[in-house]
Short mmCIF file of C-alpha atoms in Angstrom, two decimals:
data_model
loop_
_atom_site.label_atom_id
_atom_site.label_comp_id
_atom_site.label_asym_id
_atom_site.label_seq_id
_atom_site.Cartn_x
_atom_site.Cartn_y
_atom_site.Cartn_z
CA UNK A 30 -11.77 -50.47 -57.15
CA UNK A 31 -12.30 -47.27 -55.04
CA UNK A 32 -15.83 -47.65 -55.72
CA UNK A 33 -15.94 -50.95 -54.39
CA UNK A 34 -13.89 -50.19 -51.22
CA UNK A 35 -16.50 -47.33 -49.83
CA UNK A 36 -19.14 -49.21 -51.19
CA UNK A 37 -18.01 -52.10 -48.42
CA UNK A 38 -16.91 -49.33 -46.46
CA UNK A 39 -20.65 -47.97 -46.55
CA UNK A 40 -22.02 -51.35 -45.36
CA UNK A 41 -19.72 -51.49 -42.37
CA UNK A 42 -20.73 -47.91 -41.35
CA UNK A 43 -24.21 -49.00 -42.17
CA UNK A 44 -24.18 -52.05 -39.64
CA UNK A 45 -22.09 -50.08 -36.49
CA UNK A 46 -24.59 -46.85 -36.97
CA UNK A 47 -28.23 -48.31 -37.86
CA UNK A 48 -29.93 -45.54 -36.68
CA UNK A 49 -27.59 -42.79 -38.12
CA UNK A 50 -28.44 -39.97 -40.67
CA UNK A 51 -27.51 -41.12 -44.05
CA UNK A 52 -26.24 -37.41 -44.21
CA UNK A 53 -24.22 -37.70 -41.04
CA UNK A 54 -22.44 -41.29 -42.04
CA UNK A 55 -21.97 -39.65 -45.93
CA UNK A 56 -19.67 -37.19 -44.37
CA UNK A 57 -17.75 -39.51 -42.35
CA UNK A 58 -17.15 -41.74 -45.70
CA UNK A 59 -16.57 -38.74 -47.70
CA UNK A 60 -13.38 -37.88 -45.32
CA UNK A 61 -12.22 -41.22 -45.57
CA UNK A 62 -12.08 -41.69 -49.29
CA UNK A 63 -11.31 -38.24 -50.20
CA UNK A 64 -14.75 -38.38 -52.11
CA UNK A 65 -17.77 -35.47 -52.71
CA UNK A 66 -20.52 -35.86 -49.81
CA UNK A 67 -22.77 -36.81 -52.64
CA UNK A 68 -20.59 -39.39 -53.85
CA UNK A 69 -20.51 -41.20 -50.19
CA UNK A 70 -24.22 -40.66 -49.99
CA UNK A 71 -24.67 -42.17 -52.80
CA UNK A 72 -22.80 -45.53 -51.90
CA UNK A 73 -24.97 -45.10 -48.68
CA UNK A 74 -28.40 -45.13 -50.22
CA UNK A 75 -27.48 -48.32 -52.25
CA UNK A 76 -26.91 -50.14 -48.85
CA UNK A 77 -29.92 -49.25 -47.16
CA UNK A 78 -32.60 -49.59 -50.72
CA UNK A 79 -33.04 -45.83 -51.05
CA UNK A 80 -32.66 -45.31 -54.74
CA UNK A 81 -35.82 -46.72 -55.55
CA UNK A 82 -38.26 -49.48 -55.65
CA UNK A 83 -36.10 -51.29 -57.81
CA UNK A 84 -32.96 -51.40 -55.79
CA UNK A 85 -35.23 -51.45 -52.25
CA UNK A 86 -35.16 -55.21 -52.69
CA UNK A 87 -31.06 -55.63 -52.71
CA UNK A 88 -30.31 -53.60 -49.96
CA UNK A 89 -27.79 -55.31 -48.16
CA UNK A 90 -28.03 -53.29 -44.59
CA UNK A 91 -31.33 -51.60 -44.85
CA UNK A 92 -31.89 -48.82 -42.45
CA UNK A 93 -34.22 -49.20 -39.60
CA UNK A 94 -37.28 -47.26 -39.04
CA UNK A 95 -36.33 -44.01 -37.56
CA UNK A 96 -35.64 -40.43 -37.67
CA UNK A 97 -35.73 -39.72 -41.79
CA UNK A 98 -39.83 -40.20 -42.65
CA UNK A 99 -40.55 -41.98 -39.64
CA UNK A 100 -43.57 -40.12 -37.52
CA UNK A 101 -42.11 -38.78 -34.36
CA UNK A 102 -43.42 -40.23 -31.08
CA UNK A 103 -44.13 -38.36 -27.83
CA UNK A 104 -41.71 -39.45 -25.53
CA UNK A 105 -42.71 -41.16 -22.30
CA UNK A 106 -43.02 -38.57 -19.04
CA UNK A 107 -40.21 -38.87 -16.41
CA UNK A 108 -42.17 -36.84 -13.85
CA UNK A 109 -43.09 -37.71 -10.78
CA UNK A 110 -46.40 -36.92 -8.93
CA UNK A 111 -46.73 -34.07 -7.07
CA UNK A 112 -49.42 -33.57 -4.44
CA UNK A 113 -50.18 -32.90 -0.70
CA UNK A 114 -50.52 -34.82 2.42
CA UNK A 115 -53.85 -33.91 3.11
CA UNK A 116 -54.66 -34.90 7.39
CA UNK A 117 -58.08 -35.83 8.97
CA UNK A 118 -60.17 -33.59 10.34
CA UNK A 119 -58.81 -32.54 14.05
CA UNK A 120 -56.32 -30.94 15.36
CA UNK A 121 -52.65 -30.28 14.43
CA UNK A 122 -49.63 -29.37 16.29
CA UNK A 123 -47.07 -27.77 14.07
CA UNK A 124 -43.76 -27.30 15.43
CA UNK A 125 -40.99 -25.64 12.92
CA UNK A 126 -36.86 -24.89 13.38
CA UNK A 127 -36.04 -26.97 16.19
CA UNK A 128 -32.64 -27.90 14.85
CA UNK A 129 -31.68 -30.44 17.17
CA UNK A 130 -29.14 -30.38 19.04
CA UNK A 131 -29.36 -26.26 19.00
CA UNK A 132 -32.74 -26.17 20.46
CA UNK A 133 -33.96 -24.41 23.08
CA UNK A 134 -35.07 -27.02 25.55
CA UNK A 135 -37.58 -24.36 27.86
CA UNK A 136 -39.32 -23.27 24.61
CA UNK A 137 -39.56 -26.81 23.64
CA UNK A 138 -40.58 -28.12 26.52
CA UNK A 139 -43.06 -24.99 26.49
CA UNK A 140 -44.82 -25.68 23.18
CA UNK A 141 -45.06 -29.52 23.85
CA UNK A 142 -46.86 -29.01 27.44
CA UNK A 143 -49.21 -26.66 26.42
CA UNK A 144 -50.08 -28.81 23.36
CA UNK A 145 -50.45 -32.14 25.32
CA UNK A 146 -53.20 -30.04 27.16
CA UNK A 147 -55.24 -29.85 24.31
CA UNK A 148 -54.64 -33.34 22.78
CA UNK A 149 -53.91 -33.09 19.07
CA UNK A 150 -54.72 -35.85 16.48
CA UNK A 151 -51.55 -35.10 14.72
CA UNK A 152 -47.80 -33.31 15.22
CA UNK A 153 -46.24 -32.54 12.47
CA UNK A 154 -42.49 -31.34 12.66
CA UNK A 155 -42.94 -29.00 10.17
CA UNK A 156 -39.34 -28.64 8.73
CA UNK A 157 -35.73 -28.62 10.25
CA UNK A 158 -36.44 -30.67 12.77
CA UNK A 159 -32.44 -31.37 13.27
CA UNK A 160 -29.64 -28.67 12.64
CA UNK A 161 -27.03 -31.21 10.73
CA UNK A 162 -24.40 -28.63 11.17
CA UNK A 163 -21.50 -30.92 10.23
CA UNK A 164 -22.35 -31.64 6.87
CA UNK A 165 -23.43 -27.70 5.83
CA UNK A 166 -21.58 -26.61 3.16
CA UNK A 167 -20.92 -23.47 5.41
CA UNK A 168 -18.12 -22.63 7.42
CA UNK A 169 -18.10 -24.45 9.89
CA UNK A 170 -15.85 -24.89 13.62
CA UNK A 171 -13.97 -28.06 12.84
CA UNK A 172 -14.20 -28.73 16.99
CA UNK A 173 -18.20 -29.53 16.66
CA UNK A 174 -17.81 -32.02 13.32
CA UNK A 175 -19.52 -34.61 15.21
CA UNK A 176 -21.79 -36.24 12.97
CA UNK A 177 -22.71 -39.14 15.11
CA UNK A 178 -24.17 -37.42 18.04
CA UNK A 179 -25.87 -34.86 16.28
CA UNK A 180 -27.51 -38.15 14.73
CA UNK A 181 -28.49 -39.59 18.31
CA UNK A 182 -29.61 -36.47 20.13
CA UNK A 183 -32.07 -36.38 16.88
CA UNK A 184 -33.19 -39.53 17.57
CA UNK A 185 -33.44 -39.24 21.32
CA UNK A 186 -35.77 -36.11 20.43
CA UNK A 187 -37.89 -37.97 18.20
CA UNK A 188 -38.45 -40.73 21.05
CA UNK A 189 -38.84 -38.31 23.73
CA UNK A 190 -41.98 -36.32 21.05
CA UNK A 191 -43.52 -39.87 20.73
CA UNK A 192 -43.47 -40.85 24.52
CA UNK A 193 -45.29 -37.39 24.77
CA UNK A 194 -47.91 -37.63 22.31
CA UNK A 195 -47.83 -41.67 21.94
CA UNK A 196 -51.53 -41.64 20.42
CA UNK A 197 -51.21 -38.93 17.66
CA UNK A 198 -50.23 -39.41 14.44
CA UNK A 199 -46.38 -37.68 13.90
CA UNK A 200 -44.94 -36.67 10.39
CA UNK A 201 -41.57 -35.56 10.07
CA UNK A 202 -41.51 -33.24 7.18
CA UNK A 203 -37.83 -32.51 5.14
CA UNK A 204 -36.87 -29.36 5.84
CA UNK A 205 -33.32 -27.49 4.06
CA UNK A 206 -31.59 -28.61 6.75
CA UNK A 207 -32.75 -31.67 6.29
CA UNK A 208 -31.94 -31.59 3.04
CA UNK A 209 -28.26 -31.30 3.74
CA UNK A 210 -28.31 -34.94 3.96
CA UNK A 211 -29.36 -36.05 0.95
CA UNK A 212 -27.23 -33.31 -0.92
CA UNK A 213 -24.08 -34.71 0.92
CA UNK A 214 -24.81 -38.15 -0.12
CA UNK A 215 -25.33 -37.29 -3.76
CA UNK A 216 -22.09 -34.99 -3.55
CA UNK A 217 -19.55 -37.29 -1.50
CA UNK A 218 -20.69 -40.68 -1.66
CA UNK A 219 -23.21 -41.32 -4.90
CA UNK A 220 -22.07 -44.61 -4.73
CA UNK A 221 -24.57 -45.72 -1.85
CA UNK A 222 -26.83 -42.68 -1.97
CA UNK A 223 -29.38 -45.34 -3.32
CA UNK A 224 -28.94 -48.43 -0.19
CA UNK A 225 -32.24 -48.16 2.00
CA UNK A 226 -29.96 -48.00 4.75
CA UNK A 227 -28.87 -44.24 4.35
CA UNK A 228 -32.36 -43.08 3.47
CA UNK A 229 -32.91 -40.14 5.68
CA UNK A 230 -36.04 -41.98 7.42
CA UNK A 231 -33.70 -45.09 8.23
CA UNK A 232 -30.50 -43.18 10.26
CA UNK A 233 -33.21 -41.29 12.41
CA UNK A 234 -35.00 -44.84 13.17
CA UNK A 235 -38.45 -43.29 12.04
CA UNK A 236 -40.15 -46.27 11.40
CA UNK A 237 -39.32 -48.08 14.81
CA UNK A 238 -40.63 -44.67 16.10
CA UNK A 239 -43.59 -44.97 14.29
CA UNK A 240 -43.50 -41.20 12.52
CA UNK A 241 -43.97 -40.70 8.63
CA UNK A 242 -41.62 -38.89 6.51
CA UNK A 243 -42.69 -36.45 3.89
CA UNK A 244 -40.11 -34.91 1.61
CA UNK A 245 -40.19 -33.47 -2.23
CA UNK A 246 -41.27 -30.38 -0.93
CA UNK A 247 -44.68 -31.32 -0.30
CA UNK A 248 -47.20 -29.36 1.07
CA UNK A 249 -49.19 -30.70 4.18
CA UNK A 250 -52.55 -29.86 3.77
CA UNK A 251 -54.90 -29.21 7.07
CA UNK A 252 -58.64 -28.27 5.70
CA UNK A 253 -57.49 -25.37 3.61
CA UNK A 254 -54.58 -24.69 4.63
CA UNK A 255 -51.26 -25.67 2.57
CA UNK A 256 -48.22 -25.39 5.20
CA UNK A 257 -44.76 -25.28 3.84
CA UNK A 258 -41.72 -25.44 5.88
CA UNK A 259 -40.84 -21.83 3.57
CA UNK A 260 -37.85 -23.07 1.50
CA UNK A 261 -39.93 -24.51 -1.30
CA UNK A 262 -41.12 -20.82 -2.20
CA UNK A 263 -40.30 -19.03 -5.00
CA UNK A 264 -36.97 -17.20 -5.06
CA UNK A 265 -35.65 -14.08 -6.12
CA UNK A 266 -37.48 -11.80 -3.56
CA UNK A 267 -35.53 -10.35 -0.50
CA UNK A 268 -37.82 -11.04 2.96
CA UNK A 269 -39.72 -8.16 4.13
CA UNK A 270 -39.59 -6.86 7.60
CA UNK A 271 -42.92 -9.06 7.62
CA UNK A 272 -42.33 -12.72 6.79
CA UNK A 273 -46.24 -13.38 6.53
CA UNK A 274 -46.47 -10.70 4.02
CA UNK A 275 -43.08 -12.35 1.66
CA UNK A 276 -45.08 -16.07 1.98
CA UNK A 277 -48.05 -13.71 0.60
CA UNK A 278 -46.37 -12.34 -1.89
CA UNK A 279 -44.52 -15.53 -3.10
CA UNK A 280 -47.72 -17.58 -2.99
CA UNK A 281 -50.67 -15.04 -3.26
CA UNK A 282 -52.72 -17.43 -1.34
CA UNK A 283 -53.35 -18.66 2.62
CA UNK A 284 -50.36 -20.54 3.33
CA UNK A 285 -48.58 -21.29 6.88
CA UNK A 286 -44.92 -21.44 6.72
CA UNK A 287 -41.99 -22.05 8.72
CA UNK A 288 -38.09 -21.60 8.23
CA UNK A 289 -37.77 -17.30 8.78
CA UNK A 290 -37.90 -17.87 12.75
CA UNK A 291 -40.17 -15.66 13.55
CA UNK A 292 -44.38 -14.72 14.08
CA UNK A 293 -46.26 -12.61 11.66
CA UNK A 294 -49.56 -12.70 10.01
CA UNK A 295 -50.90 -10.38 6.97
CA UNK A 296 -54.12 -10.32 5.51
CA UNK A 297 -55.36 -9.05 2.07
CA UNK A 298 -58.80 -9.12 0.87
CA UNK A 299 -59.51 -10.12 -2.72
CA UNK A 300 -62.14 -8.56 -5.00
CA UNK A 301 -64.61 -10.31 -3.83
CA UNK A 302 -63.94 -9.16 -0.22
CA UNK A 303 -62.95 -12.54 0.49
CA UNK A 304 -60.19 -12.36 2.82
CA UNK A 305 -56.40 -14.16 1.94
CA UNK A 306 -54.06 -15.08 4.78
CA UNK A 307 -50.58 -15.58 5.46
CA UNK A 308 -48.92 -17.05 8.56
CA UNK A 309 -45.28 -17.32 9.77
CA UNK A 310 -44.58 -19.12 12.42
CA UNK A 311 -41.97 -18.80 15.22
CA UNK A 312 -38.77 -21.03 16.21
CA UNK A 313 -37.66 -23.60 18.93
CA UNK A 314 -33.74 -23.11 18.38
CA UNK A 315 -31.65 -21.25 20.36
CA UNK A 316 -31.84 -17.16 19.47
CA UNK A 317 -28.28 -16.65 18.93
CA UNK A 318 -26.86 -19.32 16.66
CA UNK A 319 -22.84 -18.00 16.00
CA UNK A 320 -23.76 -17.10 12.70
CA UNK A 321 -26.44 -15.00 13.29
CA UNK A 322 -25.90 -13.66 17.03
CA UNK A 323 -28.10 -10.43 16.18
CA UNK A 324 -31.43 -10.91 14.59
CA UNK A 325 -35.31 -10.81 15.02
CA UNK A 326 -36.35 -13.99 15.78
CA UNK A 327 -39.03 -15.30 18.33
CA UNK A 328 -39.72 -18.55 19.69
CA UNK A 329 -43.39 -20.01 18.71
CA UNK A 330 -45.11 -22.39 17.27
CA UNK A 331 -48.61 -23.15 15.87
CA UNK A 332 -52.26 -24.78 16.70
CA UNK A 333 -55.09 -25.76 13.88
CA UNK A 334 -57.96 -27.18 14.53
CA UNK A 335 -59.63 -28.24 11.25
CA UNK A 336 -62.86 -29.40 9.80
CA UNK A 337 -64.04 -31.68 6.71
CA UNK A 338 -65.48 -28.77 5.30
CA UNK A 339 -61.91 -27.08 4.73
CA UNK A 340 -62.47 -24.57 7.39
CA UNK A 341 -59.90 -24.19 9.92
CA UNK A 342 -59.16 -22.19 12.80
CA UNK A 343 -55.08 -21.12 13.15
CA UNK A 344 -53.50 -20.08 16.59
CA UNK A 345 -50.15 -18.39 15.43
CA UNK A 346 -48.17 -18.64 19.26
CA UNK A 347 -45.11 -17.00 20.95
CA UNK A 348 -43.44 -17.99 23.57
CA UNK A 349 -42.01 -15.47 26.47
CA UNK A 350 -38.61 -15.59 27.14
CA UNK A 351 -40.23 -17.12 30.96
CA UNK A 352 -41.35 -19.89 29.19
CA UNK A 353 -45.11 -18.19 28.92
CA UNK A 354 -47.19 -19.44 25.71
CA UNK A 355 -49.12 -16.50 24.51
CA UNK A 356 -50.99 -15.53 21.52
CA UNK A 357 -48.86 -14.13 18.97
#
């Protein structure tokens, strides 16, 4: 009668867990009728037709094909693709670590004439563009938790760049602060990170603009030149007095980067004397955020001119506390 009752027992287990481990279902049974794990297996491999050729024909739940003799499959790839955004021949305008609405509007207004002069093809806001301060998971002064305006003056910025350059192409590249936005969404409100209406290129208005966002961490690539905002880079290093030198030693090849605040260069030659460098370019924020009043930043901002060939010419620039662009 017992044998009867697991036997039934083993079909039901059978049709709730097709896919399970005869093993793993045996010791369920075994627990439940006080019977040896080979006992339960037993009653299990009469279900499914695996006592032989003979008995394959009256199994009354057979098992589906699976994990026990079943070749295993490569699963299918969840990755995404991962590449640069590689610009036309011309020139480029790259402006870093403007963090609207802490900028400083001289040096702002500094880099943009000076640039205007020389007509670029493209401006790319290479990376924390806007400050968005009241979402930072750091400390912040409850009096300034205006989300809303921080939004606006952002957008005001970003029509104020395109009235100034309204024939070049613009690309608004995700900085960290930046960033804050999306990791805010995913923290406090996962239930609409998803709507197209929060998407980081729809509250800043980019496509009524006209500029294209680029996020992921992608590189923008001008000739041969990769240029990061600087955040993507490898951790676990401390920065060097020389911010050029920690992008070199990070990346161990030419690279421009943003996000230290402040103008440096460094140069290595290879074996082959060929000659590897590394540029850091200056801010357009104010110098003496509150939680950094002392530091060594610089306001600047960089000029490429570029060629099919890959070759490209960089001017790494710093601008003078009188509002003087200058080579850096």
């Amino acid at each position: 009668m017992a044998t009867n009752a697991r036997y039934e027992r083993a079909q039901q287990l059978c049709r709730e867990f097709p896919d399970a481990d005869t093993r793993t279902l045996a010791k369920r049974l075994a627990r439940e009728f006080k019977c040896t794990i080979e006992q339960a297996r037993s009653s299990l491999r009469r279900v499914r037709g695996q006592v032989g050729k003979a008995h394959r024909k009256h199994a009354t739940v057979p098992k589906k094909a699976g994990k026990a003799g079943a070749k295993p499959k490569l699963p299918p790839s969840q990755s995404e693709e991962w590449k640069p955004l590689n610009l036309d021949p011309g020139k480029t305008l790259c402006l870093s670590d403007i963090h609207i609405p802490y900028h400083d509007s001289a040096a702002v207004e500094a880099a943009v004439t000076w640039a205007r002069r020389r007509k670029p093809d493209t401006v790319l806001l290479n990376g924390d563009t806007l400050d968005f301060y009241t979402i930072s998971r750091w400390i912040k002064d409850p009096r300034k938790r205006d989300f809303k305006a921080e939004l606006e003056a952002g957008v005001e910025f970003l029509r104020w760049l395109r009235n100034k350059f309204s024939s070049s192409r613009i690309i608004f590249k995700v900085g960290n602060h930046e960033d804050r936005w999306n990791h805010w969404l995913w923290n406090s409100a996962p239930e609409i990170c998803d709507l197209p209406h929060v998407q980081l290129d729809a509250i800043l208005e980019l496509d009524d603009i006209g500029i294209e966002l680029i996020g992921d961490g992608r590189p923008v690539q001008a000739g041969s030149l990769p240029i990061f905002h600087g955040h993507e880079l490898p951790k676990g290093m401390t920065n060097p007095v020389n911010m050029a030198r920690g992008a070199f030693l990070r990346m161990l090849d030419t690279v421009l980067v943003g996000h230290g605040h402040r103008s440096s260069s460094h140069t290595e030659p290879s074996w082959m004397h060929t000659e590897v460098t590394t540029w850091s370019q200056g801010c357009l924020c104010n110098l003496y955020p509150e939680y950094a009043r002392i530091n060594k930043w610089n306001h600047g901002f960089a000029f490429i001119e570029h060629e099919s060939s890959g070759e490209f010419d960089l001017q790494n620039l710093r601008i003078s506390k009188q509002g003087k662009v200058r080579a850096s």
